[in-house]
Short mmCIF file of C-alpha atoms in Angstrom, two decimals:
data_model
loop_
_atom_site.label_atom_id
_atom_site.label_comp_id
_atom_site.label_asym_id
_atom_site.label_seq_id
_atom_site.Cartn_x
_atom_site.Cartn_y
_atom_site.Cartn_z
CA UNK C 1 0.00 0.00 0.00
CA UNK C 2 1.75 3.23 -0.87
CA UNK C 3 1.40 6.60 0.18
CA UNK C 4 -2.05 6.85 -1.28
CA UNK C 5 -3.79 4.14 0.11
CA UNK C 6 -2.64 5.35 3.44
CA UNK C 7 -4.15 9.05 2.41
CA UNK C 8 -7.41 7.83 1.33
CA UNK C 9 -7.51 5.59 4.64
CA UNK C 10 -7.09 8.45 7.06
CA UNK C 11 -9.50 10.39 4.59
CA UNK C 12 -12.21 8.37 5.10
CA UNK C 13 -12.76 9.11 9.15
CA UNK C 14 -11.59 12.85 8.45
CA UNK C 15 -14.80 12.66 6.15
CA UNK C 16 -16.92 10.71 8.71
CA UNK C 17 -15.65 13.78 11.60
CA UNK C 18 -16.61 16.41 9.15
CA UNK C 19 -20.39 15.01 8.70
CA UNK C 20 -20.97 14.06 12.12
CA UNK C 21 -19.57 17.64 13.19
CA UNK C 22 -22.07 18.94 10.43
CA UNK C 23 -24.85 17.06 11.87
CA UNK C 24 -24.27 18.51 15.61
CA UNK C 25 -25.92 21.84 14.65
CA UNK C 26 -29.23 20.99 13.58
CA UNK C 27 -28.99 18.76 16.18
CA UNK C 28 -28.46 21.62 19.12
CA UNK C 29 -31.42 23.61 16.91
CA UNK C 30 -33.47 20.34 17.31
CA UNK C 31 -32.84 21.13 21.53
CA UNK C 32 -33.45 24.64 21.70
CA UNK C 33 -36.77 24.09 19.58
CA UNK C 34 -37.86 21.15 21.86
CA UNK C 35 -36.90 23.83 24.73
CA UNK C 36 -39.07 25.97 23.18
CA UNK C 37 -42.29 23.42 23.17
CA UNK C 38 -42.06 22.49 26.44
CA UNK C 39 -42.05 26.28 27.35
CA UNK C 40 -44.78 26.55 25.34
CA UNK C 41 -47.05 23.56 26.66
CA UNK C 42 -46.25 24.82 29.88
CA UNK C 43 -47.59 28.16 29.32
CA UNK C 44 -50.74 26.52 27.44
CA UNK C 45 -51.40 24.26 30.56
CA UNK C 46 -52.14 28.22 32.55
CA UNK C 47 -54.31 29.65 30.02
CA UNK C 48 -56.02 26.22 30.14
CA UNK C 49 -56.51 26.30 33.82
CA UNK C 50 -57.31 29.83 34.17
CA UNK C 51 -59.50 30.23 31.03
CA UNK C 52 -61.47 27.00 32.83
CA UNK C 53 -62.18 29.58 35.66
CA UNK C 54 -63.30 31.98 33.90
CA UNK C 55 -65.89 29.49 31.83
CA UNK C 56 -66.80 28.40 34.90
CA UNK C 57 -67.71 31.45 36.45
CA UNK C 58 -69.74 32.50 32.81
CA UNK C 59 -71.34 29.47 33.25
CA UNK C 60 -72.66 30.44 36.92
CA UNK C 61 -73.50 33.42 35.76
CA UNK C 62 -71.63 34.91 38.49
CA UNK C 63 -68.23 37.23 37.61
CA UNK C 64 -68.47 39.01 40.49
CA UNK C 65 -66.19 36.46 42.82
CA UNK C 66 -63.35 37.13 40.12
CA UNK C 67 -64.09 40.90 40.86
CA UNK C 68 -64.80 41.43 37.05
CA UNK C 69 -68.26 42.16 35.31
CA UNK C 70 -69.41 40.66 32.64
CA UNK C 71 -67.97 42.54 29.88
CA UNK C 72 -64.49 42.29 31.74
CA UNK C 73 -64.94 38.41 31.77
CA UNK C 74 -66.23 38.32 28.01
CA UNK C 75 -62.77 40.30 27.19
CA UNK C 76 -60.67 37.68 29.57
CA UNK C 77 -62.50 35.03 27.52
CA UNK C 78 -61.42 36.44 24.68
CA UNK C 79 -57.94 37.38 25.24
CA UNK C 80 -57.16 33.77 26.76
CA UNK C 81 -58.62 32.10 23.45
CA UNK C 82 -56.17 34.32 21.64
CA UNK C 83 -53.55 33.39 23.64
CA UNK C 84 -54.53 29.39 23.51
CA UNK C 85 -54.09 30.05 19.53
CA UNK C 86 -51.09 32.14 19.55
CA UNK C 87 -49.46 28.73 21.71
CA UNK C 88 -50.77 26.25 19.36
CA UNK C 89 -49.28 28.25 16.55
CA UNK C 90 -46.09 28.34 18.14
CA UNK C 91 -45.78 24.50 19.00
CA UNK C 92 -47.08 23.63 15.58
CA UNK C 93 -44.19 25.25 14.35
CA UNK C 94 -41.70 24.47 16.94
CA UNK C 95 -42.75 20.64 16.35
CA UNK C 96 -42.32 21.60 12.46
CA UNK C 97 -39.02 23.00 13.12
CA UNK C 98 -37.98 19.58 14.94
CA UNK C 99 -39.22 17.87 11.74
CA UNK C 100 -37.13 19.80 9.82
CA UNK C 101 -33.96 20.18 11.48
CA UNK C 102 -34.09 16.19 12.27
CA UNK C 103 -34.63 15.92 8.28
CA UNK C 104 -31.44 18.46 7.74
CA UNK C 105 -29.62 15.98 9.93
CA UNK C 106 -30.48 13.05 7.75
CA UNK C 107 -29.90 14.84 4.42
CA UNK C 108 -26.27 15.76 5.75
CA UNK C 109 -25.71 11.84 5.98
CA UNK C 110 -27.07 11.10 2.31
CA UNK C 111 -25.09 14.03 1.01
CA UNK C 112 -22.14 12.59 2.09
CA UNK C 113 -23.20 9.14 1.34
CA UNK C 114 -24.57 9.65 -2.03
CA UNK C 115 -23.68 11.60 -5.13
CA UNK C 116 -25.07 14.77 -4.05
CA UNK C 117 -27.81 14.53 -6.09
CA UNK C 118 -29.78 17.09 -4.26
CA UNK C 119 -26.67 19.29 -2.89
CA UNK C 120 -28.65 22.11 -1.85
CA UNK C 121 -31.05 20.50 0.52
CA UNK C 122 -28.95 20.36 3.97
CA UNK C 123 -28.89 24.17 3.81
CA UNK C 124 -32.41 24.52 2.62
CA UNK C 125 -33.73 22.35 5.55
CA UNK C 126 -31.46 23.92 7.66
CA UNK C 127 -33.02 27.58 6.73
CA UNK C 128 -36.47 26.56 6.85
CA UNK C 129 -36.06 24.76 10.33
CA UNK C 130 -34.46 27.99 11.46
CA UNK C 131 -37.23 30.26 9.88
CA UNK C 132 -40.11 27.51 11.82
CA UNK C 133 -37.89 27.95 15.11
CA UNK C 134 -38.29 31.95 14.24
CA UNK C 135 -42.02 31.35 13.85
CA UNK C 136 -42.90 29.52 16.94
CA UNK C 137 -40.68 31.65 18.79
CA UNK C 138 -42.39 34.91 17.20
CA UNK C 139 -45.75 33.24 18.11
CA UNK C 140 -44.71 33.55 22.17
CA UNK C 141 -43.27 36.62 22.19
CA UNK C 142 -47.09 38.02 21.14
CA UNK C 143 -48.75 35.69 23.38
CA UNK C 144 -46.42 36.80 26.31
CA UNK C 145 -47.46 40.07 25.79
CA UNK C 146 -50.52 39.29 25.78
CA UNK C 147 -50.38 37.72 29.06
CA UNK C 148 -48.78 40.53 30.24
CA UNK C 149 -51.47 42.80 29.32
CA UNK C 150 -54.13 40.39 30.73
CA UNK C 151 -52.01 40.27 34.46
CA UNK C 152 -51.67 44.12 34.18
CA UNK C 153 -55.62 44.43 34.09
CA UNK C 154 -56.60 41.88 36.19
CA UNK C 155 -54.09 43.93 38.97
CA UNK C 156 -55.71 47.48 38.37
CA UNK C 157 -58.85 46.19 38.73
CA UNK C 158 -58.00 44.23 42.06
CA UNK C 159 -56.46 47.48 42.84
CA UNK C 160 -59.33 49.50 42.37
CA UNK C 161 -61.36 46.81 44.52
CA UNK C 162 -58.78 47.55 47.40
CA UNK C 163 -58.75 51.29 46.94
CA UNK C 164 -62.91 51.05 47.09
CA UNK C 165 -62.89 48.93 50.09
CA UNK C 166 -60.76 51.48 51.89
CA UNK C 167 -62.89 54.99 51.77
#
């Protein structure tokens, strides 16, 4: 065996580093995304629980233990469905970007493997995984806000309750 047999030998796990190392980052996207869902189920198991409450109290016919009326429940109601939605848009396209990045793994494998018949696709995956993960993530920053918003009333309104019950 001469000098290049021994070259293409120690090629061949050079090769093997260089995919596997190319296959760690969509791999690391794939954790941050499934961060991301559990985040996100998390936050959909409150509005769940709370917006349960507040159907409950509709139901009774009877906002005034929550210290609302009934058009502040009605815009609770309302805000909380929005937020429910906002969620499942976001882990819809969280679990997408999972999909996707765990494809762009794969297709980083075939390249290598194969003839590159398709030599574009790693990246492609790669950039619409990322542009998912942007999605989701885009999809919780409104429905945080939106949360915040709903906290912030439900406060001034207990607020104005307390300042009432004083004079």
């Amino acid at each position: 065996m001469g000098v290049m047999g021994v070259m293409g030998a120690s090629a061949a796990p050079a090769t093997t580093v260089a995919m596997i190392s190319a296959m760690v980052t969509p791999a690391l996207l794939i954790l941050g995304s499934a961060s991301l869902v559990a985040s996100a189920l998390l936050r959909m198991a409150r509005v769940v629980d709370r917006a349960r409450i507040l159907c409950a109290a509709a139901h009774e016919g009877a906002p005034k233990p929550l210290g609302a009326s009934r058009v502040e429940l009605r815009s609770w109601l309302l805000r909380h469905s929005a937020r429910a939605r906002y969620i499942e848009w976001s882990v819809a396209s969280l679990y997408a970007a999972v999909v996707i990045f765990v494809a762009s793994c794969l297709s980083i494998a075939l390249e290598q493997w194969s003839v590159a018949l398709l030599p574009g696709l790693p990246f492609g995956l790669a950039f619409a995984g990322t542009l998912l993960l942007l999605a989701g993530a885009g999809w919780m920053v409104a429905e945080s806000r939106m949360s915040g918003l709903q906290i912030s009333e439900e406060i001034a309104l207990a607020l104005g309750h307390l300042k009432g019950e004083e004079q």
